[in-house]
XYZ file of C-alpha atoms in Angstrom:
93
model
C 10.516 -19.388 -41.589
C 7.800 -16.857 -41.836
C 9.143 -16.267 -45.726
C 9.066 -20.177 -45.950
C 5.457 -20.705 -44.813
C 3.598 -17.781 -45.973
C 3.229 -18.825 -49.761
C 2.122 -22.134 -48.563
C -0.837 -20.799 -46.504
C -2.584 -17.931 -47.906
C -5.118 -16.457 -46.027
C -2.938 -16.901 -42.671
C -1.162 -14.854 -40.830
C 2.146 -16.027 -39.552
C 4.169 -14.416 -36.709
C 6.806 -15.044 -34.645
C 6.101 -16.033 -31.031
C 9.172 -15.307 -29.096
C 12.156 -17.674 -29.025
C 10.311 -21.267 -29.235
C 7.246 -20.497 -31.289
C 5.483 -19.431 -34.376
C 1.641 -18.419 -34.364
C -0.781 -19.440 -37.318
C -4.017 -17.704 -37.559
C -6.429 -16.839 -39.816
C -5.572 -12.997 -41.254
C -6.818 -10.352 -38.822
C -7.221 -12.755 -35.860
C -4.205 -11.481 -34.007
C -3.415 -9.973 -30.596
C -4.820 -6.549 -32.140
C -8.245 -8.396 -32.739
C -8.175 -9.814 -29.185
C -7.697 -6.498 -27.542
C -10.198 -4.643 -29.467
C -12.568 -7.225 -28.448
C -11.346 -6.796 -24.741
C -11.988 -3.270 -24.977
C -15.364 -3.734 -26.167
C -16.116 -6.306 -23.569
C -14.935 -4.290 -20.717
C -15.505 -0.760 -21.587
C -11.653 -0.050 -21.291
C -10.258 2.155 -23.889
C -7.371 1.237 -25.924
C -5.622 4.213 -24.741
C -5.834 3.013 -21.075
C -4.232 -0.347 -21.426
C -0.582 -1.281 -21.170
C 0.603 -4.186 -23.448
C 3.437 -6.483 -22.395
C 5.070 -9.175 -24.609
C 8.304 -10.479 -25.599
C 7.803 -10.313 -29.365
C 7.164 -6.766 -29.993
C 8.898 -6.121 -33.192
C 7.592 -6.252 -36.975
C 6.563 -10.124 -37.634
C 6.533 -10.723 -33.861
C 2.912 -12.207 -32.673
C 2.670 -9.187 -30.091
C 3.477 -6.410 -32.788
C -0.003 -5.953 -33.625
C -0.526 -4.621 -30.091
C 2.083 -1.939 -30.963
C 0.531 -1.406 -34.428
C -2.787 -0.964 -32.962
C -1.249 1.951 -30.693
C -1.041 0.651 -27.252
C 1.481 1.571 -24.914
C 3.850 -1.599 -24.855
C 6.891 -2.980 -22.952
C 9.257 -5.341 -23.974
C 10.056 -8.049 -21.208
C 12.057 -11.179 -21.804
C 10.358 -13.787 -19.358
C 7.489 -13.760 -16.959
C 9.703 -13.038 -14.055
C 10.575 -9.539 -15.861
C 7.081 -9.156 -16.341
C 6.117 -9.839 -12.713
C 8.622 -7.018 -11.869
C 7.617 -4.380 -14.565
C 3.779 -4.944 -13.324
C 4.765 -4.923 -9.647
C 6.698 -1.536 -10.059
C 3.659 0.143 -12.225
C 1.179 -1.161 -9.399
C 3.440 0.231 -6.736
C 3.377 3.390 -8.173
C -0.407 3.723 -8.909
C -0.753 3.215 -5.266
């Protein structure tokens, strides 16, 4: 799908958004952009963040977080995300 759409939409980024969607955004406006802005606004350094996503693979809409250098956790769904976050939170307390 990406290969078909990319020539039709120059200047846009096209990423797989998990199993059911495709993200089409202006080039450079992706999750890495958002995470950098979040870091700037909150003062939380990128190396102190953990990113959870279901499409952390090249071409996936979560991959920019990994490419940015954040620690990432691949999850399947909301239930698994809650479980992993709960385990991390319990370990921190």
